[in-house]
Amino acid sequence: MPGPLRLLTVHAHPDDESSKGAATVAKYADDGVAATLVCCTGGEEGDVVNKAMDRPDVRDRLPAVRRRELEQAAAIIGYQSLHWLGYRDSGMENTPANDHPECFARAPMDEAIGRLVRIIRLEQPHVVVTYSDDQQGYRHPDHLRVHDISVPAFELASDPGAYPEAGAPWRPSKLYYTVWSRARIHALHDKYLELGLDSPYDEKWFTRPSTDHRITTRVEVGRWYHRRSEALRAHATQVDPQERFWFGLADEHAADAYPYDDYVLAECTFDAELPEADLFA
């Protein structure tokens, strides 16, 4: 197709784009792929995890601070454009924030899908990445809703009869789910032990449902792992730079242990040859 290849990822909150597939986006951005980030909420319900940032001037302006953090992280990763879908953070499951009238989880489906369709038609991605249909391990209402709007938006963006006010139809070629594989967790856990370090992965990580059998695509991203870490650190309110879970392994050790990002190919407009090593295969 004429022009550069284009990638669009859909995430729930500021910092999700850095913890899920950031190294993949960095790799493609360096290869000249035009990358677009859609963030569905402002992360208003996030807590200030990093004690160094737990100050009144930060807490009083947390939504604005989190927006700025996302802008910085997106630039580090290599996104060319950033769109806010415009909803409020719904909070964790069964919390009062679930009832806020402006939260993402309560947004009318037709409205939310239409907003995403408009962005897809504007940016014209060849590949869309979103969250899986299987989220048994972490059922945040906003993560569930990301999946729920992305699948129909992927389909309806090409339908001239759907949302005619949202721009000219565009048909992306592939839809992927980004996943954290059990293989990744095992590899990182084993690397901690190999280096004589305490692993942050306790038993619950190995008893959560595994979807590794569904993985179709492994993108090698070892050279870009440091961009993921840098982007995570840009979320200074949400990520403690001393947190063992994120930074207990040096980047080179983590990349050596598991130099891949994993995906499930959910929709494709042609017969893809599986397994793949490239989202644009």
C-alpha atoms as an extended CHARMM CRD file, in Angstrom:
* protein
*
       281  EXT
         1         1  MET       CA              0.0000000000        0.0000000000        0.0000000000  PROA      1               0.0000000000
         2         2  PRO       CA              1.2420000000        3.5600000000       -0.6300000000  PROA      2               0.0000000000
         3         3  GLY       CA              2.8510000000        5.4060000000        2.2410000000  PROA      3               0.0000000000
         4         4  PRO       CA              4.1980000000        3.9940000000        5.5110000000  PROA      4               0.0000000000
         5         5  LEU       CA              2.6680000000        1.1260000000        7.3740000000  PROA      5               0.0000000000
         6         6  ARG       CA              0.4390000000        2.2520000000       10.2460000000  PROA      6               0.0000000000
         7         7  LEU       CA             -0.2470000000        0.7820000000       13.6770000000  PROA      7               0.0000000000
         8         8  LEU       CA             -2.9410000000        1.7610000000       16.1890000000  PROA      8               0.0000000000
         9         9  THR       CA             -3.0840000000        0.5100000000       19.7800000000  PROA      9               0.0000000000
        10        10  VAL       CA             -5.9910000000        0.9170000000       22.1960000000  PROA      10              0.0000000000
        11        11  HSD       CA             -5.3110000000        1.1440000000       25.9480000000  PROA      11              0.0000000000
        12        12  ALA       CA             -7.3970000000        1.7950000000       29.0380000000  PROA      12              0.0000000000
        13        13  HSD       CA             -5.3110000000        4.1570000000       31.2020000000  PROA      13              0.0000000000
        14        14  PRO       CA             -2.0960000000        6.1570000000       31.1690000000  PROA      14              0.0000000000
        15        15  ASP       CA              0.7340000000        3.6310000000       31.8450000000  PROA      15              0.0000000000
        16        16  ASP       CA             -1.0090000000        0.6730000000       30.1400000000  PROA      16              0.0000000000
        17        17  GLU       CA              0.6820000000        1.6080000000       26.8680000000  PROA      17              0.0000000000
        18        18  SER       CA              4.0620000000        1.2150000000       28.5770000000  PROA      18              0.0000000000
        19        19  SER       CA              3.4010000000       -2.1200000000       30.2920000000  PROA      19              0.0000000000
        20        20  LYS       CA              1.7780000000       -3.8550000000       27.3110000000  PROA      20              0.0000000000
        21        21  GLY       CA              3.5820000000       -4.0570000000       23.9940000000  PROA      21              0.0000000000
        22        22  ALA       CA              5.6640000000       -0.8900000000       24.3420000000  PROA      22              0.0000000000
        23        23  ALA       CA              8.8180000000       -2.5210000000       22.9890000000  PROA      23              0.0000000000
        24        24  THR       CA              6.8860000000       -3.7080000000       19.9350000000  PROA      24              0.0000000000
        25        25  VAL       CA              5.7060000000       -0.1840000000       19.1620000000  PROA      25              0.0000000000
        26        26  ALA       CA              9.2270000000        1.1670000000       19.6900000000  PROA      26              0.0000000000
        27        27  LYS       CA             10.6160000000       -1.4010000000       17.2410000000  PROA      27              0.0000000000
        28        28  TYR       CA              8.0960000000       -0.5500000000       14.5460000000  PROA      28              0.0000000000
        29        29  ALA       CA              8.3790000000        3.1800000000       15.1130000000  PROA      29              0.0000000000
        30        30  ASP       CA             12.1450000000        2.9140000000       14.5770000000  PROA      30              0.0000000000
        31        31  ASP       CA             11.4080000000        0.9820000000       11.3750000000  PROA      31              0.0000000000
        32        32  GLY       CA              9.3030000000        3.8870000000       10.0700000000  PROA      32              0.0000000000
        33        33  VAL       CA              5.8390000000        2.6060000000       10.9900000000  PROA      33              0.0000000000
        34        34  ALA       CA              3.4140000000        5.4010000000       11.9300000000  PROA      34              0.0000000000
        35        35  ALA       CA              2.1040000000        4.5240000000       15.4080000000  PROA      35              0.0000000000
        36        36  THR       CA             -1.0750000000        5.8970000000       16.9860000000  PROA      36              0.0000000000
        37        37  LEU       CA             -2.0710000000        5.5350000000       20.6380000000  PROA      37              0.0000000000
        38        38  VAL       CA             -5.6840000000        5.6720000000       21.8250000000  PROA      38              0.0000000000
        39        39  CYS       CA             -6.0850000000        6.1050000000       25.5990000000  PROA      39              0.0000000000
        40        40  CYS       CA             -9.6840000000        5.5940000000       26.6790000000  PROA      40              0.0000000000
        41        41  THR       CA             -9.5860000000        7.2540000000       30.1200000000  PROA      41              0.0000000000
        42        42  GLY       CA             -7.6290000000        9.8580000000       32.0330000000  PROA      42              0.0000000000
        43        43  GLY       CA             -6.6260000000        7.5090000000       34.8420000000  PROA      43              0.0000000000
        44        44  GLU       CA             -8.3630000000        9.6270000000       37.4480000000  PROA      44              0.0000000000
        45        45  GLU       CA             -8.7010000000        6.7160000000       39.8950000000  PROA      45              0.0000000000
        46        46  GLY       CA             -5.0130000000        5.8580000000       39.8990000000  PROA      46              0.0000000000
        47        47  ASP       CA             -3.2230000000        6.1270000000       43.2210000000  PROA      47              0.0000000000
        48        48  VAL       CA              0.1620000000        7.7740000000       43.7440000000  PROA      48              0.0000000000
        49        49  VAL       CA              2.2410000000        4.6140000000       44.0780000000  PROA      49              0.0000000000
        50        50  ASN       CA              5.6280000000        6.3150000000       44.0440000000  PROA      50              0.0000000000
        51        51  LYS       CA              6.1700000000        7.8290000000       47.5080000000  PROA      51              0.0000000000
        52        52  ALA       CA              8.5050000000       10.4470000000       46.0780000000  PROA      52              0.0000000000
        53        53  MET       CA              5.5630000000       11.8410000000       44.1180000000  PROA      53              0.0000000000
        54        54  ASP       CA              3.0240000000       11.6510000000       46.9580000000  PROA      54              0.0000000000
        55        55  ARG       CA              2.7160000000       15.3980000000       47.4660000000  PROA      55              0.0000000000
        56        56  PRO       CA             -0.3290000000       17.7000000000       47.6880000000  PROA      56              0.0000000000
        57        57  ASP       CA              0.6400000000       19.5380000000       44.5000000000  PROA      57              0.0000000000
        58        58  VAL       CA              0.5900000000       16.1970000000       42.6480000000  PROA      58              0.0000000000
        59        59  ARG       CA             -2.5190000000       14.7070000000       44.2660000000  PROA      59              0.0000000000
        60        60  ASP       CA             -4.5270000000       17.8970000000       43.6880000000  PROA      60              0.0000000000
        61        61  ARG       CA             -3.7070000000       17.8030000000       39.9680000000  PROA      61              0.0000000000
        62        62  LEU       CA             -3.4390000000       14.0500000000       39.4080000000  PROA      62              0.0000000000
        63        63  PRO       CA             -5.4850000000       13.8580000000       36.1540000000  PROA      63              0.0000000000
        64        64  ALA       CA             -3.3740000000       16.6040000000       34.5610000000  PROA      64              0.0000000000
        65        65  VAL       CA             -0.1600000000       15.0280000000       35.8450000000  PROA      65              0.0000000000
        66        66  ARG       CA             -1.1180000000       11.6470000000       34.4300000000  PROA      66              0.0000000000
        67        67  ARG       CA             -1.8960000000       13.1890000000       31.0450000000  PROA      67              0.0000000000
        68        68  ARG       CA              1.5430000000       14.7830000000       30.9600000000  PROA      68              0.0000000000
        69        69  GLU       CA              3.1610000000       11.5060000000       32.0010000000  PROA      69              0.0000000000
        70        70  LEU       CA              1.4250000000        9.6930000000       29.1530000000  PROA      70              0.0000000000
        71        71  GLU       CA              2.5480000000       12.2860000000       26.6470000000  PROA      71              0.0000000000
        72        72  GLN       CA              6.1410000000       11.8100000000       27.8010000000  PROA      72              0.0000000000
        73        73  ALA       CA              5.9070000000        8.0170000000       27.7020000000  PROA      73              0.0000000000
        74        74  ALA       CA              4.3150000000        8.0270000000       24.2520000000  PROA      74              0.0000000000
        75        75  ALA       CA              7.1750000000       10.1540000000       22.9250000000  PROA      75              0.0000000000
        76        76  ILE       CA              9.7480000000        7.7790000000       24.4270000000  PROA      76              0.0000000000
        77        77  ILE       CA              8.0650000000        4.7680000000       22.8410000000  PROA      77              0.0000000000
        78        78  GLY       CA              7.7870000000        6.4800000000       19.4730000000  PROA      78              0.0000000000
        79        79  TYR       CA              4.0830000000        7.1190000000       18.9680000000  PROA      79              0.0000000000
        80        80  GLN       CA              3.4380000000        9.7680000000       16.3380000000  PROA      80              0.0000000000
        81        81  SER       CA             -0.0780000000       10.6070000000       17.4900000000  PROA      81              0.0000000000
        82        82  LEU       CA             -2.1040000000       10.3410000000       20.6820000000  PROA      82              0.0000000000
        83        83  HSD       CA             -5.8940000000       10.4010000000       20.9760000000  PROA      83              0.0000000000
        84        84  TRP       CA             -7.8940000000       10.5710000000       24.2200000000  PROA      84              0.0000000000
        85        85  LEU       CA            -11.2220000000        8.7750000000       23.8840000000  PROA      85              0.0000000000
        86        86  GLY       CA            -12.5730000000       11.1320000000       26.5440000000  PROA      86              0.0000000000
        87        87  TYR       CA            -13.9490000000        8.9730000000       29.3510000000  PROA      87              0.0000000000
        88        88  ARG       CA            -13.3080000000        8.9230000000       33.0830000000  PROA      88              0.0000000000
        89        89  ASP       CA            -11.4550000000        6.1080000000       34.8140000000  PROA      89              0.0000000000
        90        90  SER       CA            -14.0020000000        3.5760000000       36.1260000000  PROA      90              0.0000000000
        91        91  GLY       CA            -11.8390000000        2.3550000000       39.0040000000  PROA      91              0.0000000000
        92        92  MET       CA            -11.3730000000       -1.2350000000       40.0600000000  PROA      92              0.0000000000
        93        93  GLU       CA            -14.2640000000       -3.6930000000       39.9770000000  PROA      93              0.0000000000
        94        94  ASN       CA            -16.9130000000       -3.1680000000       42.6910000000  PROA      94              0.0000000000
        95        95  THR       CA            -15.6860000000        0.2600000000       43.7920000000  PROA      95              0.0000000000
        96        96  PRO       CA            -17.7670000000        3.4660000000       43.9890000000  PROA      96              0.0000000000
        97        97  ALA       CA            -16.0150000000        4.8550000000       40.9040000000  PROA      97              0.0000000000
        98        98  ASN       CA            -17.9050000000        2.2570000000       38.8310000000  PROA      98              0.0000000000
        99        99  ASP       CA            -21.0310000000        4.3650000000       39.3360000000  PROA      99              0.0000000000
       100       100  HSD       CA            -19.6260000000        7.6890000000       38.1410000000  PROA      100             0.0000000000
       101       101  PRO       CA            -21.8400000000        8.8210000000       35.2510000000  PROA      101             0.0000000000
       102       102  GLU       CA            -18.8380000000        9.8180000000       33.1060000000  PROA      102             0.0000000000
       103       103  CYS       CA            -16.8110000000        6.6460000000       33.5980000000  PROA      103             0.0000000000
       104       104  PHE       CA            -15.8260000000        4.4680000000       30.6590000000  PROA      104             0.0000000000
       105       105  ALA       CA            -17.6460000000        1.3940000000       31.9670000000  PROA      105             0.0000000000
       106       106  ARG       CA            -20.9770000000        3.2730000000       31.9420000000  PROA      106             0.0000000000
       107       107  ALA       CA            -20.5040000000        4.9310000000       28.5500000000  PROA      107             0.0000000000
       108       108  PRO       CA            -23.1190000000        4.0010000000       25.9300000000  PROA      108             0.0000000000
       109       109  MET       CA            -21.5760000000        1.3270000000       23.7370000000  PROA      109             0.0000000000
       110       110  ASP       CA            -22.7310000000        2.9430000000       20.5130000000  PROA      110             0.0000000000
       111       111  GLU       CA            -21.1540000000        6.2440000000       21.5070000000  PROA      111             0.0000000000
       112       112  ALA       CA            -17.8270000000        4.7220000000       22.5820000000  PROA      112             0.0000000000
       113       113  ILE       CA            -17.5740000000        2.5540000000       19.4640000000  PROA      113             0.0000000000
       114       114  GLY       CA            -18.3190000000        5.5820000000       17.3150000000  PROA      114             0.0000000000
       115       115  ARG       CA            -15.5150000000        7.5790000000       18.9160000000  PROA      115             0.0000000000
       116       116  LEU       CA            -13.0390000000        4.7890000000       18.1770000000  PROA      116             0.0000000000
       117       117  VAL       CA            -14.3530000000        4.3420000000       14.6400000000  PROA      117             0.0000000000
       118       118  ARG       CA            -13.7020000000        8.0340000000       13.9990000000  PROA      118             0.0000000000
       119       119  ILE       CA            -10.0650000000        7.6620000000       15.1080000000  PROA      119             0.0000000000
       120       120  ILE       CA             -9.5430000000        4.5160000000       13.0330000000  PROA      120             0.0000000000
       121       121  ARG       CA            -10.9000000000        6.2630000000        9.9450000000  PROA      121             0.0000000000
       122       122  LEU       CA             -8.7350000000        9.2960000000       10.5930000000  PROA      122             0.0000000000
       123       123  GLU       CA             -5.4790000000        7.4090000000       11.2030000000  PROA      123             0.0000000000
       124       124  GLN       CA             -6.1330000000        4.5330000000        8.7370000000  PROA      124             0.0000000000
       125       125  PRO       CA             -4.0980000000        1.8350000000       10.5250000000  PROA      125             0.0000000000
       126       126  HSD       CA             -3.2510000000       -1.4280000000        8.8260000000  PROA      126             0.0000000000
       127       127  VAL       CA             -2.9290000000       -3.1550000000       12.2170000000  PROA      127             0.0000000000
       128       128  VAL       CA             -4.9740000000       -2.5710000000       15.3810000000  PROA      128             0.0000000000
       129       129  VAL       CA             -3.8600000000       -3.9190000000       18.7790000000  PROA      129             0.0000000000
       130       130  THR       CA             -6.2710000000       -4.1530000000       21.7130000000  PROA      130             0.0000000000
       131       131  TYR       CA             -7.0220000000       -6.2510000000       24.8070000000  PROA      131             0.0000000000
       132       132  SER       CA             -8.0260000000       -9.8840000000       24.7890000000  PROA      132             0.0000000000
       133       133  ASP       CA            -11.4710000000      -11.4080000000       25.0750000000  PROA      133             0.0000000000
       134       134  ASP       CA            -10.0380000000      -13.5630000000       27.8990000000  PROA      134             0.0000000000
       135       135  GLN       CA             -9.2090000000      -11.3820000000       30.9080000000  PROA      135             0.0000000000
       136       136  GLN       CA             -9.7200000000      -13.8770000000       33.7240000000  PROA      136             0.0000000000
       137       137  GLY       CA             -6.4940000000      -12.8110000000       35.4180000000  PROA      137             0.0000000000
       138       138  TYR       CA             -7.3570000000       -9.1050000000       35.7010000000  PROA      138             0.0000000000
       139       139  ARG       CA            -10.9520000000       -8.0010000000       35.3070000000  PROA      139             0.0000000000
       140       140  HSD       CA            -10.6730000000       -4.2220000000       35.4530000000  PROA      140             0.0000000000
       141       141  PRO       CA            -13.9020000000       -2.7240000000       34.0560000000  PROA      141             0.0000000000
       142       142  ASP       CA            -12.0050000000       -0.3950000000       31.7210000000  PROA      142             0.0000000000
       143       143  HSD       CA             -9.8540000000       -3.2080000000       30.3470000000  PROA      143             0.0000000000
       144       144  LEU       CA            -12.9760000000       -5.2380000000       29.6230000000  PROA      144             0.0000000000
       145       145  ARG       CA            -14.5620000000       -2.2640000000       27.8980000000  PROA      145             0.0000000000
       146       146  VAL       CA            -11.4690000000       -1.6750000000       25.7370000000  PROA      146             0.0000000000
       147       147  HSD       CA            -11.9990000000       -5.1110000000       24.2460000000  PROA      147             0.0000000000
       148       148  ASP       CA            -15.7520000000       -4.6530000000       23.9660000000  PROA      148             0.0000000000
       149       149  ILE       CA            -15.4980000000       -1.5140000000       21.8390000000  PROA      149             0.0000000000
       150       150  SER       CA            -12.4000000000       -2.4230000000       19.8140000000  PROA      150             0.0000000000
       151       151  VAL       CA            -13.7830000000       -5.5270000000       18.1240000000  PROA      151             0.0000000000
       152       152  PRO       CA            -16.9210000000       -3.8700000000       16.6930000000  PROA      152             0.0000000000
       153       153  ALA       CA            -14.9920000000       -0.6830000000       15.8600000000  PROA      153             0.0000000000
       154       154  PHE       CA            -12.5150000000       -2.7550000000       13.8370000000  PROA      154             0.0000000000
       155       155  GLU       CA            -15.4110000000       -4.1750000000       11.8270000000  PROA      155             0.0000000000
       156       156  LEU       CA            -17.6040000000       -1.0860000000       11.5530000000  PROA      156             0.0000000000
       157       157  ALA       CA            -14.8170000000        1.3020000000       10.5260000000  PROA      157             0.0000000000
       158       158  SER       CA            -15.0940000000       -0.1510000000        7.0030000000  PROA      158             0.0000000000
       159       159  ASP       CA            -18.9060000000       -0.0370000000        6.8480000000  PROA      159             0.0000000000
       160       160  PRO       CA            -20.1010000000        3.0680000000        4.9520000000  PROA      160             0.0000000000
       161       161  GLY       CA            -23.5100000000        2.7040000000        6.6010000000  PROA      161             0.0000000000
       162       162  ALA       CA            -22.0840000000        2.8590000000       10.1300000000  PROA      162             0.0000000000
       163       163  TYR       CA            -21.2880000000        6.2160000000       11.7130000000  PROA      163             0.0000000000
       164       164  PRO       CA            -21.3340000000        8.1510000000        8.4140000000  PROA      164             0.0000000000
       165       165  GLU       CA            -20.4620000000       11.3310000000       10.3370000000  PROA      165             0.0000000000
       166       166  ALA       CA            -17.1700000000        9.7260000000       11.4900000000  PROA      166             0.0000000000
       167       167  GLY       CA            -15.3350000000       10.0170000000        8.1730000000  PROA      167             0.0000000000
       168       168  ALA       CA            -14.6820000000        7.9200000000        5.1030000000  PROA      168             0.0000000000
       169       169  PRO       CA            -14.6510000000        4.1400000000        5.6790000000  PROA      169             0.0000000000
       170       170  TRP       CA            -11.3450000000        2.4090000000        6.3090000000  PROA      170             0.0000000000
       171       171  ARG       CA            -10.6600000000       -1.3120000000        6.6220000000  PROA      171             0.0000000000
       172       172  PRO       CA             -7.7270000000       -2.3140000000        8.8480000000  PROA      172             0.0000000000
       173       173  SER       CA             -6.1460000000       -5.5990000000        7.8020000000  PROA      173             0.0000000000
       174       174  LYS       CA             -5.4360000000       -7.2350000000       11.1680000000  PROA      174             0.0000000000
       175       175  LEU       CA             -6.6620000000       -7.1000000000       14.7600000000  PROA      175             0.0000000000
       176       176  TYR       CA             -4.4540000000       -8.4300000000       17.5530000000  PROA      176             0.0000000000
       177       177  TYR       CA             -4.8650000000       -9.0340000000       21.2690000000  PROA      177             0.0000000000
       178       178  THR       CA             -1.8060000000       -8.2130000000       23.3710000000  PROA      178             0.0000000000
       179       179  VAL       CA             -1.1760000000      -10.8080000000       26.0990000000  PROA      179             0.0000000000
       180       180  TRP       CA              1.2510000000      -11.5320000000       28.9340000000  PROA      180             0.0000000000
       181       181  SER       CA              2.2100000000      -15.1420000000       28.3520000000  PROA      181             0.0000000000
       182       182  ARG       CA              2.8440000000      -17.7660000000       30.9940000000  PROA      182             0.0000000000
       183       183  ALA       CA              6.0900000000      -18.5080000000       29.1290000000  PROA      183             0.0000000000
       184       184  ARG       CA              7.2230000000      -14.9370000000       29.7710000000  PROA      184             0.0000000000
       185       185  ILE       CA              6.4570000000      -15.1420000000       33.4850000000  PROA      185             0.0000000000
       186       186  HSD       CA              8.3070000000      -18.4610000000       33.8070000000  PROA      186             0.0000000000
       187       187  ALA       CA             11.3380000000      -17.1170000000       31.9370000000  PROA      187             0.0000000000
       188       188  LEU       CA             11.5940000000      -13.9610000000       34.0370000000  PROA      188             0.0000000000
       189       189  HSD       CA             11.0260000000      -15.8870000000       37.2720000000  PROA      189             0.0000000000
       190       190  ASP       CA             13.8010000000      -18.3330000000       36.3480000000  PROA      190             0.0000000000
       191       191  LYS       CA             16.1550000000      -15.4510000000       35.5100000000  PROA      191             0.0000000000
       192       192  TYR       CA             15.6140000000      -13.9280000000       38.9590000000  PROA      192             0.0000000000
       193       193  LEU       CA             16.4910000000      -17.2440000000       40.5630000000  PROA      193             0.0000000000
       194       194  GLU       CA             19.4750000000      -17.7740000000       38.2460000000  PROA      194             0.0000000000
       195       195  LEU       CA             20.8920000000      -14.4250000000       39.3430000000  PROA      195             0.0000000000
       196       196  GLY       CA             20.2360000000      -15.1540000000       43.0220000000  PROA      196             0.0000000000
       197       197  LEU       CA             17.5020000000      -12.5310000000       43.2830000000  PROA      197             0.0000000000
       198       198  ASP       CA             14.1090000000      -12.7110000000       44.9650000000  PROA      198             0.0000000000
       199       199  SER       CA             11.4540000000      -13.1680000000       42.3050000000  PROA      199             0.0000000000
       200       200  PRO       CA              8.3180000000      -10.9860000000       42.4610000000  PROA      200             0.0000000000
       201       201  TYR       CA              6.3520000000      -13.7990000000       40.8250000000  PROA      201             0.0000000000
       202       202  ASP       CA              4.6420000000      -15.7610000000       43.5630000000  PROA      202             0.0000000000
       203       203  GLU       CA              2.3390000000      -18.7590000000       43.2470000000  PROA      203             0.0000000000
       204       204  LYS       CA             -0.6660000000      -16.7680000000       42.0700000000  PROA      204             0.0000000000
       205       205  TRP       CA              1.1760000000      -15.9450000000       38.8350000000  PROA      205             0.0000000000
       206       206  PHE       CA              1.4850000000      -19.6370000000       38.0240000000  PROA      206             0.0000000000
       207       207  THR       CA             -2.0850000000      -20.5580000000       38.9060000000  PROA      207             0.0000000000
       208       208  ARG       CA             -3.7550000000      -17.8210000000       36.8580000000  PROA      208             0.0000000000
       209       209  PRO       CA             -5.4200000000      -19.1090000000       33.6880000000  PROA      209             0.0000000000
       210       210  SER       CA             -2.9280000000      -19.4460000000       30.8420000000  PROA      210             0.0000000000
       211       211  THR       CA             -3.7790000000      -18.5140000000       27.2590000000  PROA      211             0.0000000000
       212       212  ASP       CA             -0.4030000000      -19.4550000000       25.7730000000  PROA      212             0.0000000000
       213       213  HSD       CA             -2.0550000000      -22.0120000000       23.5040000000  PROA      213             0.0000000000
       214       214  ARG       CA             -3.7820000000      -19.1300000000       21.7030000000  PROA      214             0.0000000000
       215       215  ILE       CA             -0.6260000000      -17.1280000000       20.9300000000  PROA      215             0.0000000000
       216       216  THR       CA             -0.1290000000      -16.7810000000       17.1850000000  PROA      216             0.0000000000
       217       217  THR       CA              2.5510000000      -14.0990000000       17.0020000000  PROA      217             0.0000000000
       218       218  ARG       CA              5.8130000000      -13.4920000000       18.8510000000  PROA      218             0.0000000000
       219       219  VAL       CA              7.6450000000      -10.2880000000       17.9890000000  PROA      219             0.0000000000
       220       220  GLU       CA             11.3250000000      -10.1990000000       18.9540000000  PROA      220             0.0000000000
       221       221  VAL       CA             11.8880000000       -6.9550000000       20.8590000000  PROA      221             0.0000000000
       222       222  GLY       CA             14.9910000000       -7.4960000000       22.9920000000  PROA      222             0.0000000000
       223       223  ARG       CA             16.7930000000       -4.4870000000       21.4960000000  PROA      223             0.0000000000
       224       224  TRP       CA             13.8920000000       -2.2260000000       22.4630000000  PROA      224             0.0000000000
       225       225  TYR       CA             13.2560000000       -3.5070000000       25.9870000000  PROA      225             0.0000000000
       226       226  HSD       CA             14.9580000000       -0.4400000000       27.4910000000  PROA      226             0.0000000000
       227       227  ARG       CA             12.3770000000        1.8180000000       25.8100000000  PROA      227             0.0000000000
       228       228  ARG       CA              9.6530000000       -0.0080000000       27.7090000000  PROA      228             0.0000000000
       229       229  SER       CA             11.4920000000        0.6220000000       30.9810000000  PROA      229             0.0000000000
       230       230  GLU       CA             12.0770000000        4.2950000000       30.1560000000  PROA      230             0.0000000000
       231       231  ALA       CA              8.4110000000        4.7530000000       29.2790000000  PROA      231             0.0000000000
       232       232  LEU       CA              7.3030000000        3.1040000000       32.5140000000  PROA      232             0.0000000000
       233       233  ARG       CA              9.5460000000        5.4330000000       34.5110000000  PROA      233             0.0000000000
       234       234  ALA       CA              7.8980000000        8.4000000000       32.7960000000  PROA      234             0.0000000000
       235       235  HSD       CA              4.7440000000        7.4660000000       34.7250000000  PROA      235             0.0000000000
       236       236  ALA       CA              6.3610000000        8.7670000000       37.8800000000  PROA      236             0.0000000000
       237       237  THR       CA              3.1560000000        8.7800000000       39.9480000000  PROA      237             0.0000000000
       238       238  GLN       CA              2.1280000000        5.2440000000       39.0530000000  PROA      238             0.0000000000
       239       239  VAL       CA              5.4500000000        3.4130000000       38.8410000000  PROA      239             0.0000000000
       240       240  ASP       CA              8.0100000000        3.3450000000       41.6440000000  PROA      240             0.0000000000
       241       241  PRO       CA             11.4700000000        3.2950000000       39.9990000000  PROA      241             0.0000000000
       242       242  GLN       CA             12.5920000000        0.9460000000       42.7930000000  PROA      242             0.0000000000
       243       243  GLU       CA              9.7200000000       -1.4930000000       42.2540000000  PROA      243             0.0000000000
       244       244  ARG       CA             11.1160000000       -5.0160000000       41.9560000000  PROA      244             0.0000000000
       245       245  PHE       CA              8.2510000000       -6.2230000000       39.7790000000  PROA      245             0.0000000000
       246       246  TRP       CA              9.1120000000       -3.7740000000       36.9890000000  PROA      246             0.0000000000
       247       247  PHE       CA             12.7950000000       -3.1240000000       37.5070000000  PROA      247             0.0000000000
       248       248  GLY       CA             14.1680000000       -5.9940000000       39.6190000000  PROA      248             0.0000000000
       249       249  LEU       CA             16.0020000000       -7.3040000000       36.5580000000  PROA      249             0.0000000000
       250       250  ALA       CA             18.3520000000       -5.1180000000       34.5630000000  PROA      250             0.0000000000
       251       251  ASP       CA             17.0080000000       -4.5280000000       31.0670000000  PROA      251             0.0000000000
       252       252  GLU       CA             19.6760000000       -6.7010000000       29.4710000000  PROA      252             0.0000000000
       253       253  HSD       CA             18.8400000000       -9.6160000000       31.7570000000  PROA      253             0.0000000000
       254       254  ALA       CA             15.0890000000       -9.2970000000       31.1960000000  PROA      254             0.0000000000
       255       255  ALA       CA             15.5810000000       -9.0400000000       27.4410000000  PROA      255             0.0000000000
       256       256  ASP       CA             17.8550000000      -12.0740000000       27.4870000000  PROA      256             0.0000000000
       257       257  ALA       CA             15.3360000000      -14.0880000000       29.4900000000  PROA      257             0.0000000000
       258       258  TYR       CA             12.3610000000      -13.3840000000       27.2210000000  PROA      258             0.0000000000
       259       259  PRO       CA             13.0020000000      -11.0930000000       24.2280000000  PROA      259             0.0000000000
       260       260  TYR       CA              9.4490000000      -11.2460000000       22.8790000000  PROA      260             0.0000000000
       261       261  ASP       CA              6.0600000000       -9.5670000000       23.0080000000  PROA      261             0.0000000000
       262       262  ASP       CA              3.1740000000      -11.9960000000       22.5190000000  PROA      262             0.0000000000
       263       263  TYR       CA             -0.0520000000      -11.5510000000       20.5650000000  PROA      263             0.0000000000
       264       264  VAL       CA             -3.1700000000      -13.3890000000       19.4520000000  PROA      264             0.0000000000
       265       265  LEU       CA             -4.2980000000      -12.7010000000       15.8900000000  PROA      265             0.0000000000
       266       266  ALA       CA             -8.0430000000      -12.2030000000       16.3570000000  PROA      266             0.0000000000
       267       267  GLU       CA             -9.1670000000      -10.9200000000       12.9420000000  PROA      267             0.0000000000
       268       268  CYS       CA             -7.5000000000      -10.8450000000        9.5440000000  PROA      268             0.0000000000
       269       269  THR       CA             -8.7660000000       -9.8450000000        6.1130000000  PROA      269             0.0000000000
       270       270  PHE       CA             -6.6030000000      -12.4750000000        4.3750000000  PROA      270             0.0000000000
       271       271  ASP       CA             -5.2760000000      -15.9730000000        5.0590000000  PROA      271             0.0000000000
       272       272  ALA       CA             -2.3440000000      -15.3830000000        7.3900000000  PROA      272             0.0000000000
       273       273  GLU       CA              0.3650000000      -17.9940000000        7.7350000000  PROA      273             0.0000000000
       274       274  LEU       CA              0.6880000000      -18.8660000000       11.4170000000  PROA      274             0.0000000000
       275       275  PRO       CA              2.6720000000      -18.6900000000       13.5970000000  PROA      275             0.0000000000
       276       276  GLU       CA              4.0440000000      -15.2350000000       12.8510000000  PROA      276             0.0000000000
       277       277  ALA       CA              6.9920000000      -13.1310000000       13.9820000000  PROA      277             0.0000000000
       278       278  ASP       CA              5.6860000000       -9.8140000000       12.6210000000  PROA      278             0.0000000000
       279       279  LEU       CA              2.4170000000       -7.9530000000       13.1470000000  PROA      279             0.0000000000
       280       280  PHE       CA              2.6490000000       -6.7730000000        9.5340000000  PROA      280             0.0000000000
       281       281  ALA       CA              3.3260000000      -10.2050000000        8.0360000000  PROA      281             0.0000000000
